């Protein structure tokens, strides 16, 4: 599998651009519809907080999408950040193949 050369888009930005802005929905209206605070919704839409499983399920139910989609978008974003950030010092584990 090829590694991405750029950071995947944060799911909150995708939600803001493709759902809210494209359909003229305010952050306040989305927050109310999803049952989260306006602060939470704003922070998510600006990439300041991750898409939790709970938020993914709320988005999926409100948009007739799939929670797994939103969780996968977040996982891809998180994995890229981990791989391209400061790397921890670890020791290699010696893995013996089982006979």
C-alpha positions as CSV (number, residue, x, y, z in Angstrom):
1,X,0.0,0.0,0.0
2,X,1.4,3.4,-1.0
3,X,2.0,6.0,1.8
4,X,0.2,9.3,1.4
5,X,2.5,12.2,0.8
6,X,0.2,14.8,2.3
7,X,-1.8,14.8,5.4
8,X,-5.4,13.5,4.9
9,X,-8.1,16.1,5.4
10,X,-9.5,16.2,8.9
11,X,-13.0,14.8,9.0
12,X,-14.3,18.0,10.6
13,X,-13.2,20.0,7.6
14,X,-14.9,17.5,5.2
15,X,-18.1,17.8,7.3
16,X,-18.0,21.6,7.2
17,X,-17.2,21.9,3.5
18,X,-19.3,19.1,2.0
19,X,-22.2,19.0,4.4
20,X,-22.6,22.3,6.2
21,X,-21.4,24.9,3.6
22,X,-22.7,23.0,0.6
23,X,-26.2,22.9,2.1
24,X,-26.2,26.2,3.8
25,X,-26.4,24.8,7.3
26,X,-24.9,26.8,10.2
27,X,-22.6,25.3,12.9
28,X,-25.3,26.2,15.4
29,X,-28.0,24.4,13.5
30,X,-25.8,21.3,13.0
31,X,-24.9,21.3,16.7
32,X,-28.5,21.4,17.7
33,X,-29.5,18.7,15.2
34,X,-26.7,16.4,16.4
35,X,-27.3,17.1,20.1
36,X,-23.8,18.5,20.8
37,X,-22.7,21.9,22.0
38,X,-22.0,24.6,19.5
39,X,-18.4,24.7,20.9
40,X,-17.9,21.0,20.2
41,X,-19.3,21.3,16.7
42,X,-17.2,24.4,15.9
43,X,-14.0,22.8,17.3
44,X,-14.7,19.6,15.2
45,X,-15.4,21.6,12.0
46,X,-12.1,23.5,12.4
47,X,-10.1,20.3,13.1
48,X,-9.4,21.1,16.7
49,X,-11.0,17.9,18.1
50,X,-11.2,14.4,16.7
51,X,-14.3,12.6,15.4
52,X,-15.2,10.3,18.3
53,X,-17.3,7.2,17.7
54,X,-20.2,9.0,19.3
55,X,-19.9,12.0,17.0
56,X,-19.4,9.7,14.0
57,X,-22.7,7.9,14.9
58,X,-24.5,11.2,15.3
59,X,-23.2,12.5,12.0
60,X,-24.1,9.2,10.3
61,X,-27.7,9.3,11.6
62,X,-28.2,12.9,10.7
63,X,-26.8,12.6,7.2
64,X,-27.8,9.1,6.2
65,X,-24.1,8.1,6.0
66,X,-22.1,5.5,7.8
67,X,-20.3,5.9,11.2
68,X,-17.5,3.8,9.9
69,X,-16.8,6.3,7.2
70,X,-16.2,9.1,9.7
71,X,-14.2,6.9,12.0
72,X,-12.0,5.8,9.1
73,X,-11.4,9.4,8.0
74,X,-10.3,10.2,11.6
75,X,-8.1,7.0,11.7
76,X,-6.4,8.0,8.5
77,X,-5.8,11.5,9.7
78,X,-4.5,10.2,13.1
79,X,-2.2,7.6,11.5
80,X,-0.6,10.2,9.2
81,X,0.0,12.5,12.1
82,X,1.6,9.7,14.1
83,X,3.8,8.6,11.3
84,X,5.0,12.1,10.4
85,X,5.3,13.5,14.0
86,X,8.1,13.2,16.5
87,X,8.9,9.5,16.8
88,X,9.2,7.9,20.2
89,X,12.3,6.0,21.2
90,X,11.5,2.3,21.3
91,X,13.3,-1.0,21.3
92,X,12.7,-3.6,18.5
93,X,10.9,-6.7,19.5
94,X,12.3,-9.9,18.2
95,X,9.4,-11.8,16.7
96,X,10.0,-15.5,16.3
97,X,7.9,-17.3,13.7
98,X,5.7,-19.9,15.3
99,X,6.3,-23.5,14.0
